[in-house]
mmCIF file with all atom_site columns, C-alpha atoms in Angstrom:
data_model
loop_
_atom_site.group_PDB
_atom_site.id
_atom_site.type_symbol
_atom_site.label_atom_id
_atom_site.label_alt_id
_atom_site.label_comp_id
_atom_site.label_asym_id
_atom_site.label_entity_id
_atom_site.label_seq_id
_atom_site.pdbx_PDB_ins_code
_atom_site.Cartn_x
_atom_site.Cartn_y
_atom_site.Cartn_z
_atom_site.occupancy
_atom_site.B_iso_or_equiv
_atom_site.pdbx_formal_charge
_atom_site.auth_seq_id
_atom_site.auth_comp_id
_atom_site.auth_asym_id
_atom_site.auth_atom_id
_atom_site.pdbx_PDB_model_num
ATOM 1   C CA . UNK R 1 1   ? -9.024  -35.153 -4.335  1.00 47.00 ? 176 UNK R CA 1
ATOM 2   C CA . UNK R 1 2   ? -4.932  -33.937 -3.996  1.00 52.00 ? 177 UNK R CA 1
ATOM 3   C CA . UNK R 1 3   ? -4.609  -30.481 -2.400  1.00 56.00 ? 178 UNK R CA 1
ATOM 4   C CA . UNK R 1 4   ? -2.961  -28.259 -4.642  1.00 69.00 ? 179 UNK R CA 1
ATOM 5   C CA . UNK R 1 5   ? -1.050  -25.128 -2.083  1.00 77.00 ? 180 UNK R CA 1
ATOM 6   C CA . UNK R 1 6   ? 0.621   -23.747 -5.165  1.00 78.00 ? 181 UNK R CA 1
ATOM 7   C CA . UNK R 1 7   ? -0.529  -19.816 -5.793  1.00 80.00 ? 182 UNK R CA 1
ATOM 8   C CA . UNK R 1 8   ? -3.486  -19.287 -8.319  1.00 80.00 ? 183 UNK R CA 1
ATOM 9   C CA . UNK R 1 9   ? -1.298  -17.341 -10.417 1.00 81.00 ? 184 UNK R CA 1
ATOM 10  C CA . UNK R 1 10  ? 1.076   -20.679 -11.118 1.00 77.00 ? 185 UNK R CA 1
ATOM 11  C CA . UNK R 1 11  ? -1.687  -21.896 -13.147 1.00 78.00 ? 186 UNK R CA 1
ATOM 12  C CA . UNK R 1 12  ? -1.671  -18.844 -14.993 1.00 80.00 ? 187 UNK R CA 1
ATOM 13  C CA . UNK R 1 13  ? 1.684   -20.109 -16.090 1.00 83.00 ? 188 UNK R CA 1
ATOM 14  C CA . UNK R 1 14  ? 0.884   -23.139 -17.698 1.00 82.00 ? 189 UNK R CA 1
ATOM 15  C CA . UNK R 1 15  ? -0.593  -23.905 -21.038 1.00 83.00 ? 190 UNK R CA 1
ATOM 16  C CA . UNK R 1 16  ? -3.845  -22.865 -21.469 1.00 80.00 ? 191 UNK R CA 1
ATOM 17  C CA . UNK R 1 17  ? -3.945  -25.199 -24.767 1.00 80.00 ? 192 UNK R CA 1
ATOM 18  C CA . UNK R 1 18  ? -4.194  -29.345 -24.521 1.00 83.00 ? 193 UNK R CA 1
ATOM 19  C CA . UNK R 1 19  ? -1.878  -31.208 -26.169 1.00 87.00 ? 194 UNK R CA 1
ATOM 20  C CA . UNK R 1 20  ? -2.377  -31.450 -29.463 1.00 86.00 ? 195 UNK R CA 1
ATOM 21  C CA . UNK R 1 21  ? -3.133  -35.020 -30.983 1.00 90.00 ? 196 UNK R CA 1
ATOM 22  C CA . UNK R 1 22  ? -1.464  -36.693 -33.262 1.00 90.00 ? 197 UNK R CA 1
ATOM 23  C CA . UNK R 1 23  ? -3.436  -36.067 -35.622 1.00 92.00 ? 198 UNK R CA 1
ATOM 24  C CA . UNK R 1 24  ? -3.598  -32.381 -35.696 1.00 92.00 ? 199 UNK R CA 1
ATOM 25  C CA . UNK R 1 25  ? 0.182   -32.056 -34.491 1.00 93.00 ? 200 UNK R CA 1
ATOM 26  C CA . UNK R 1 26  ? 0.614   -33.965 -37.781 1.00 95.00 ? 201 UNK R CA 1
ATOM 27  C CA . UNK R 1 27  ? -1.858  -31.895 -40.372 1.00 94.00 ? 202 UNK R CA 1
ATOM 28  C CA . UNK R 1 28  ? -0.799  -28.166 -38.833 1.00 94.00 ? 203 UNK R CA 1
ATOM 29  C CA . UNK R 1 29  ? 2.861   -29.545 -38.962 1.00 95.00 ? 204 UNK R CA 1
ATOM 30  C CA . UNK R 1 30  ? 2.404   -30.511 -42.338 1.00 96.00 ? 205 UNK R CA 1
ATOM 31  C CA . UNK R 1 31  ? 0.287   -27.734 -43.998 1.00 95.00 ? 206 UNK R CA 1
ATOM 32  C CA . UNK R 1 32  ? 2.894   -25.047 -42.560 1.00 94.00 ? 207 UNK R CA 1
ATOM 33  C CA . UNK R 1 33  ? 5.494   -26.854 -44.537 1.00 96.00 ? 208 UNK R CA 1
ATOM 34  C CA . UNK R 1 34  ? 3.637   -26.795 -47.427 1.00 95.00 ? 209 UNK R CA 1
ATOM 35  C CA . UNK R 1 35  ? 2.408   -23.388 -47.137 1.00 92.00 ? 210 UNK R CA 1
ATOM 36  C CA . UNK R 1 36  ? 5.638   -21.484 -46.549 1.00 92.00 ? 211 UNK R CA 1
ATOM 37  C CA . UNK R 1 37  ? 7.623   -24.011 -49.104 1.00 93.00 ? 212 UNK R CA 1
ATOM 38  C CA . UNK R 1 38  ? 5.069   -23.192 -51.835 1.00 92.00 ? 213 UNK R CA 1
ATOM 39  C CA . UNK R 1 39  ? 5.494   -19.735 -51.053 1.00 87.00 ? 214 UNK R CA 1
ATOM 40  C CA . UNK R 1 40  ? 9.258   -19.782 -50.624 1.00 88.00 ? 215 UNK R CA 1
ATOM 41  C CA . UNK R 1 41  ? 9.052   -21.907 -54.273 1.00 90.00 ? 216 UNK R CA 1
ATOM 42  C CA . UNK R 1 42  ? 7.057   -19.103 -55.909 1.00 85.00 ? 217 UNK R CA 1
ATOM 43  C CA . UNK R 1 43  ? 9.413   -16.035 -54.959 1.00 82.00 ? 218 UNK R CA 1
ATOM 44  C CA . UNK R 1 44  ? 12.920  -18.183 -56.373 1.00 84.00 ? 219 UNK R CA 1
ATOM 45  C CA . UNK R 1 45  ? 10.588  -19.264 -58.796 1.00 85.00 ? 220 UNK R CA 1
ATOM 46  C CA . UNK R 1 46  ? 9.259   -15.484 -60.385 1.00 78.00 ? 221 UNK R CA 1
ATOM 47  C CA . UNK R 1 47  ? 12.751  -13.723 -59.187 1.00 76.00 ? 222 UNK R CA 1
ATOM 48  C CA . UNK R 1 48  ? 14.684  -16.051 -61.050 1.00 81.00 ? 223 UNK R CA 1
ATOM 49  C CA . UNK R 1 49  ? 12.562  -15.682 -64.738 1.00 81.00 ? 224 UNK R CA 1
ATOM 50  C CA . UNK R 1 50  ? 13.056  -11.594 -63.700 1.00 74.00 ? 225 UNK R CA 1
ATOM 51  C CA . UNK R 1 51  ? 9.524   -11.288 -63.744 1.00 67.00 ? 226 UNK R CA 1
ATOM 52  C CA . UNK R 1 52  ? 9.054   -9.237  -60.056 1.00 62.00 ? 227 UNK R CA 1
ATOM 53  C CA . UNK R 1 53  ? 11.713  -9.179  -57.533 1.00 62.00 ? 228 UNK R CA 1
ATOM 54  C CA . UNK R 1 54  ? 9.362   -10.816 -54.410 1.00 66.00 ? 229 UNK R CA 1
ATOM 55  C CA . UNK R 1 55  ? 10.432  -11.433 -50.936 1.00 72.00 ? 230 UNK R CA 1
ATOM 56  C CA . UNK R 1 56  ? 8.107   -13.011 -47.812 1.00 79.00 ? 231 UNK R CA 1
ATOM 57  C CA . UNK R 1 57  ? 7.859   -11.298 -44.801 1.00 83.00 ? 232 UNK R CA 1
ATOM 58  C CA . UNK R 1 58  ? 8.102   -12.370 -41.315 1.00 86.00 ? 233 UNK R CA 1
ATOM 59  C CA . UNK R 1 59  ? 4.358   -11.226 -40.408 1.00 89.00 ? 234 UNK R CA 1
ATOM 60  C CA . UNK R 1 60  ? 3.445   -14.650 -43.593 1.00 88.00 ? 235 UNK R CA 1
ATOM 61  C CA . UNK R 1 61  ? 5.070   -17.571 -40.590 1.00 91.00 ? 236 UNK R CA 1
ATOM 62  C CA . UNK R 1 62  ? 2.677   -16.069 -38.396 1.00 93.00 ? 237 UNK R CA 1
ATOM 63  C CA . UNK R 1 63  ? -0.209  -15.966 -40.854 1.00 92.00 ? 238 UNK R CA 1
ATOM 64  C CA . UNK R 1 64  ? 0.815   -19.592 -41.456 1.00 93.00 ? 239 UNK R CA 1
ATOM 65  C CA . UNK R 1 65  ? -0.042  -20.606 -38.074 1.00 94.00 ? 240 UNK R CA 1
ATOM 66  C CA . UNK R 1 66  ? -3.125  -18.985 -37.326 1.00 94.00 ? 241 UNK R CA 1
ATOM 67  C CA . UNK R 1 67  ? -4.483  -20.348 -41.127 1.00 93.00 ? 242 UNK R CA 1
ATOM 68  C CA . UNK R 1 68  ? -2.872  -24.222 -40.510 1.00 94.00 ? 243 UNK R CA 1
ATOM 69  C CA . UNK R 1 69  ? -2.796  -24.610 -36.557 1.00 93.00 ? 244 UNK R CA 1
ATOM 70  C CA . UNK R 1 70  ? -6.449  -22.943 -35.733 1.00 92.00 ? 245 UNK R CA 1
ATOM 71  C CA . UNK R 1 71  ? -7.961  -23.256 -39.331 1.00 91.00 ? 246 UNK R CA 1
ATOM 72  C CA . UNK R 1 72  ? -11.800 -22.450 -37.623 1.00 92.00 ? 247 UNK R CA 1
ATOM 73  C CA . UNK R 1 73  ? -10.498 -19.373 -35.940 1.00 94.00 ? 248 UNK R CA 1
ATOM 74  C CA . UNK R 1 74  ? -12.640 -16.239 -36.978 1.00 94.00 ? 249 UNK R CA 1
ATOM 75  C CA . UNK R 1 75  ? -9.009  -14.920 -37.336 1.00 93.00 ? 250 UNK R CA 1
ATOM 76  C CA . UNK R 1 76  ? -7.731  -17.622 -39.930 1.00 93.00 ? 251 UNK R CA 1
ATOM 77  C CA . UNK R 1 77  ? -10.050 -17.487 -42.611 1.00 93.00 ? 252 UNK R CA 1
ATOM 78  C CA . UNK R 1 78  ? -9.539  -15.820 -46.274 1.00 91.00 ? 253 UNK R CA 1
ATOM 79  C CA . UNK R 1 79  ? -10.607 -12.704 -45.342 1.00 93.00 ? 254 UNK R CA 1
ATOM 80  C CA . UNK R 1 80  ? -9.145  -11.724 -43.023 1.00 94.00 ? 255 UNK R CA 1
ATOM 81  C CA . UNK R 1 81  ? -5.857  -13.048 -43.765 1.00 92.00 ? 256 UNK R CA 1
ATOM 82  C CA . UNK R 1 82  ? -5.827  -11.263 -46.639 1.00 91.00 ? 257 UNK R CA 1
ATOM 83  C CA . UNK R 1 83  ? -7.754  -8.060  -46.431 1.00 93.00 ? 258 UNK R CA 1
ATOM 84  C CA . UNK R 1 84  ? -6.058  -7.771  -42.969 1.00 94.00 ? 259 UNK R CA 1
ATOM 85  C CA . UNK R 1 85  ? -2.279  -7.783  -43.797 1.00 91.00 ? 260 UNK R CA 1
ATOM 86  C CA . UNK R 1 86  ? -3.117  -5.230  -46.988 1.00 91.00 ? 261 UNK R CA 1
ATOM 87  C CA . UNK R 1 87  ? -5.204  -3.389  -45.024 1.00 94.00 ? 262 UNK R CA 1
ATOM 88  C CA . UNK R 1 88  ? -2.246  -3.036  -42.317 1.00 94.00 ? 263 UNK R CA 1
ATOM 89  C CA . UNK R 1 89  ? 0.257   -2.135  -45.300 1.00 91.00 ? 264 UNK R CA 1
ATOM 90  C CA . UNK R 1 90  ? -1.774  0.298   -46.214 1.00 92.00 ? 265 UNK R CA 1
ATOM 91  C CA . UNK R 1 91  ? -1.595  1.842   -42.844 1.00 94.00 ? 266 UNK R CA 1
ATOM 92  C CA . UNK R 1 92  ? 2.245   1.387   -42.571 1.00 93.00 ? 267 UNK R CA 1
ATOM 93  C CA . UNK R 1 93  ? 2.637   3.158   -45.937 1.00 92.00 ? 268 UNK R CA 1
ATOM 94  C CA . UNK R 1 94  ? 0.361   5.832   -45.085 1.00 94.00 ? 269 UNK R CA 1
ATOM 95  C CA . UNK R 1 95  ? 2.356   6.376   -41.172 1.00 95.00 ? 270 UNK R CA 1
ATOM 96  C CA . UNK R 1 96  ? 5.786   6.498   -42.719 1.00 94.00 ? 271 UNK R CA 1
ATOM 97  C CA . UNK R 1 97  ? 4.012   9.031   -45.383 1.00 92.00 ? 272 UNK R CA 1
ATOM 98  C CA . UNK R 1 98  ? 2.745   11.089  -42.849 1.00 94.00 ? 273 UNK R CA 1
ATOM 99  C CA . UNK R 1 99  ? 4.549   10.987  -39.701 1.00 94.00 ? 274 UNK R CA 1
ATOM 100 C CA . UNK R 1 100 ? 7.991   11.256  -38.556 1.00 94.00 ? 275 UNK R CA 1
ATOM 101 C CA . UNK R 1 101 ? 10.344  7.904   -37.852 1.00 94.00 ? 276 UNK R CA 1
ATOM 102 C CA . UNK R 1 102 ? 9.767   8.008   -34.169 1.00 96.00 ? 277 UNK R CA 1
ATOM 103 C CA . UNK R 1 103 ? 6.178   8.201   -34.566 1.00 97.00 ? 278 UNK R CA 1
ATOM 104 C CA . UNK R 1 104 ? 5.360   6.220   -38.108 1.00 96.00 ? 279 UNK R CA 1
ATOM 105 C CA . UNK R 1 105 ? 5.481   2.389   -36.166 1.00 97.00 ? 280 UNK R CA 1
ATOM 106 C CA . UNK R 1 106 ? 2.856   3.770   -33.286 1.00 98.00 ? 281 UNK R CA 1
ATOM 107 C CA . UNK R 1 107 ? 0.631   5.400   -35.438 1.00 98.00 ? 282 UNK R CA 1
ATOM 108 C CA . UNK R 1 108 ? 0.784   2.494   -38.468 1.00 97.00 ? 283 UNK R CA 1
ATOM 109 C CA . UNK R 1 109 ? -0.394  0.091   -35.397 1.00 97.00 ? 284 UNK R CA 1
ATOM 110 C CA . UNK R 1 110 ? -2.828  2.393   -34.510 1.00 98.00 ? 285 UNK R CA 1
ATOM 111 C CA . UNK R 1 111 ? -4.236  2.408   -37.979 1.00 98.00 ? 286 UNK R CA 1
ATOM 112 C CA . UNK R 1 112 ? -4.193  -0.913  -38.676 1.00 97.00 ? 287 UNK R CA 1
ATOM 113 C CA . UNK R 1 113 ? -6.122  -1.768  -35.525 1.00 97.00 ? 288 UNK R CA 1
ATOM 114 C CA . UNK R 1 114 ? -9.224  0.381   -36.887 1.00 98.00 ? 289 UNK R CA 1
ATOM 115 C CA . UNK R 1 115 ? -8.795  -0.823  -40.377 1.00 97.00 ? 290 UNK R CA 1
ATOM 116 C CA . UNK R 1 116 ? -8.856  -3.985  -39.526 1.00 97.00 ? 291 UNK R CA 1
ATOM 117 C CA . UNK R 1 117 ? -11.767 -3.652  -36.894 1.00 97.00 ? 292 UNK R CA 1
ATOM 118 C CA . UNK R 1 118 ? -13.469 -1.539  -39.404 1.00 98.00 ? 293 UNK R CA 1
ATOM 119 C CA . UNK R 1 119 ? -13.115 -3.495  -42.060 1.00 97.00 ? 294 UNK R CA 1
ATOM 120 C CA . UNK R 1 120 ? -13.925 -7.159  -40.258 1.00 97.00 ? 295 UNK R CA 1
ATOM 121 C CA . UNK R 1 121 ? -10.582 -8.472  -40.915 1.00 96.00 ? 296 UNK R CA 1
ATOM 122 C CA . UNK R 1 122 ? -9.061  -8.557  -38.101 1.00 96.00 ? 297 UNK R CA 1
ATOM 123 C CA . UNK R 1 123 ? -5.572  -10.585 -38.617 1.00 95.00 ? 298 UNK R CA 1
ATOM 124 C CA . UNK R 1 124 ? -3.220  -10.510 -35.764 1.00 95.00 ? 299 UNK R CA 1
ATOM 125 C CA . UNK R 1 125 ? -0.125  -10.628 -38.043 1.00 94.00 ? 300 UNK R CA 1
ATOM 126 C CA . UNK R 1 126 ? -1.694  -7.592  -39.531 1.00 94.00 ? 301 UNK R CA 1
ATOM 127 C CA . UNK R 1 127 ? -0.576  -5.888  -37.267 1.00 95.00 ? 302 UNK R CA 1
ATOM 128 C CA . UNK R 1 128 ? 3.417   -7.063  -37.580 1.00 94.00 ? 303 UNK R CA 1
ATOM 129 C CA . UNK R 1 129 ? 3.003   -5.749  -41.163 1.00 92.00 ? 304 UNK R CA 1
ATOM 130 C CA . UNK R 1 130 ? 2.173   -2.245  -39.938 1.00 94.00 ? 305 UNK R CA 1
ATOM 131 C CA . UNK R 1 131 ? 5.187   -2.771  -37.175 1.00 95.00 ? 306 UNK R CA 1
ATOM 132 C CA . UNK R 1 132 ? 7.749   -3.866  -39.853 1.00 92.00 ? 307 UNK R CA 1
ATOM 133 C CA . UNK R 1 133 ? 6.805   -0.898  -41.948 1.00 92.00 ? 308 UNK R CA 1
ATOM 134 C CA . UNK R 1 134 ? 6.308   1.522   -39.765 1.00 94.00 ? 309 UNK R CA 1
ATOM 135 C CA . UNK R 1 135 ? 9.932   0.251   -38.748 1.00 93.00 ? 310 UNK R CA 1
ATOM 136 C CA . UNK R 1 136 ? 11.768  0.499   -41.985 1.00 88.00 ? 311 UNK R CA 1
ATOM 137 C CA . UNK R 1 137 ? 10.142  4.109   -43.493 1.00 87.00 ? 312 UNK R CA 1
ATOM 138 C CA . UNK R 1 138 ? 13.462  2.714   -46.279 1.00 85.00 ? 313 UNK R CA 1
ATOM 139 C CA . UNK R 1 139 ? 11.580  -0.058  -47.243 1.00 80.00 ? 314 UNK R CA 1
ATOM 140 C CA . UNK R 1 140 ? 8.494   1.540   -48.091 1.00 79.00 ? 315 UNK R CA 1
ATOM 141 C CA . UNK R 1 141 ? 10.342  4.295   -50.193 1.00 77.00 ? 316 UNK R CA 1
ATOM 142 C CA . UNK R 1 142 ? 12.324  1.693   -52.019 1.00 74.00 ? 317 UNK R CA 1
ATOM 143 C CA . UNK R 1 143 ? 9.727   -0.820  -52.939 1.00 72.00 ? 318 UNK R CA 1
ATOM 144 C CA . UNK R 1 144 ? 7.139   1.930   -53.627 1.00 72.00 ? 319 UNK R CA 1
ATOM 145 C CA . UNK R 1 145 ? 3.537   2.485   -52.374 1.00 74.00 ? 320 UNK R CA 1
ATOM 146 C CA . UNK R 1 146 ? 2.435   -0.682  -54.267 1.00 71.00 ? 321 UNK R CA 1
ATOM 147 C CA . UNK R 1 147 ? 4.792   -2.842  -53.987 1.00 67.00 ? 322 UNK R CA 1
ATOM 148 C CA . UNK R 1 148 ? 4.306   -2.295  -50.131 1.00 68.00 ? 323 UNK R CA 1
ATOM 149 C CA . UNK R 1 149 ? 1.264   -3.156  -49.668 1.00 66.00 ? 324 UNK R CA 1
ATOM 150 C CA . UNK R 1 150 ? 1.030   -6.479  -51.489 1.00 61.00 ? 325 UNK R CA 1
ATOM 151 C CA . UNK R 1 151 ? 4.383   -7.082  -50.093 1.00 55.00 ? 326 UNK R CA 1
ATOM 152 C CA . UNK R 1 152 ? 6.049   -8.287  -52.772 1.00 41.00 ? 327 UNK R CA 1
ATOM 153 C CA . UNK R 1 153 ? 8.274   -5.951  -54.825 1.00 39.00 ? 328 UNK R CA 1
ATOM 154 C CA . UNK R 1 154 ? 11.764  -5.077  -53.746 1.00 40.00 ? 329 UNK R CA 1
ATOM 155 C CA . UNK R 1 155 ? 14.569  -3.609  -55.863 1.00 39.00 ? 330 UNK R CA 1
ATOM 156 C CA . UNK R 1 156 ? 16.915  -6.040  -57.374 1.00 41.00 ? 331 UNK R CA 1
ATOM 157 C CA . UNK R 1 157 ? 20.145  -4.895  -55.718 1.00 44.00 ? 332 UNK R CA 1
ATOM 158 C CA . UNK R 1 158 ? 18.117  -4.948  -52.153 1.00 43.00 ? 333 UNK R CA 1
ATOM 159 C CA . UNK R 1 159 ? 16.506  -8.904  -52.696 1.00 42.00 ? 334 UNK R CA 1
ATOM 160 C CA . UNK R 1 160 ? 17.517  -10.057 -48.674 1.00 45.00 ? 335 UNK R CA 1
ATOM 161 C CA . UNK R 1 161 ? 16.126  -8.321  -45.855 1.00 43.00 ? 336 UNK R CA 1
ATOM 162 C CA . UNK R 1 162 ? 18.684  -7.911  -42.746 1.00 40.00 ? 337 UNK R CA 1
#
């Protein structure tokens, strides 16, 4: 056996993960594609017949690799990839409602954490959805209640996100 002097906390450092095989690099690779370009399809697709104005969000990529990277994690199934990101709009709508700018991104975290742990659908990315509206109170007002919290709508004259 080699005699390793380095600190314990240098291993802390490292990848926890193995590497991936080819296989799986290949199939997670390959079903994030799909699932953001089907996604990214649909918006041009339904904003260019005029039928809703849509838009993805950031918080979707990471959704994306939780549901195509670790498909059997608790946190990657329907469920809670769903109910969780509503559920955290819900809370950013309600924060920006209720509290003032400084406040609104703590306390839509906040709430999104017990919604989510309340309602079993606990989705990481859930809670970037109650950041980025708890962020951008504008958003929420210009999109409306709704439209927030299926993230979807947004005013024709406002269709890219800076």
């Amino acid at each position: 056996m080699i005699s390793d002097n380095r600190p314990v906390w240098w291993f802390a450092c490292l990848p926890s993960m193995p590497f991936p095989e080819r296989g799986e690099l290949l199939k997670a690779t390959l079903g994030g594609f799909l699932g953001i370009s089907t996604c990214s399809l649909m918006v041009g697709l339904v904003s260019n017949l005029g039928l809703q104005s849509l838009f993805l969000v950031a918080p979707l990529g990471a959704t994306a690799v939780l549901v195509f990277a670790v498909p059997n994690s608790p946190l990657a199934q329907p469920w809670p990839a769903v109910m969780g990101n509503t559920l955290a709009a819900i809370c950013g709508v309600i924060a920006v409602t209720l509290a003032s700018p400084q406040v609104a991104p703590v306390l839509a975290v906040t709430l999104a954490f017990a919604a989510m742990l309340i309602g079993r659908a606990l989705h990481p990315p859930g809670g970037a959805v109650a950041l980025l509206l708890g962020l951008s109170p504008n958003l929420v007002r210009e999109t409306g209640i709704l439209g927030t919290c299926l993230n979807i709508e947004l005013p024709p004259e406002n269709r890219t996100l800076t």
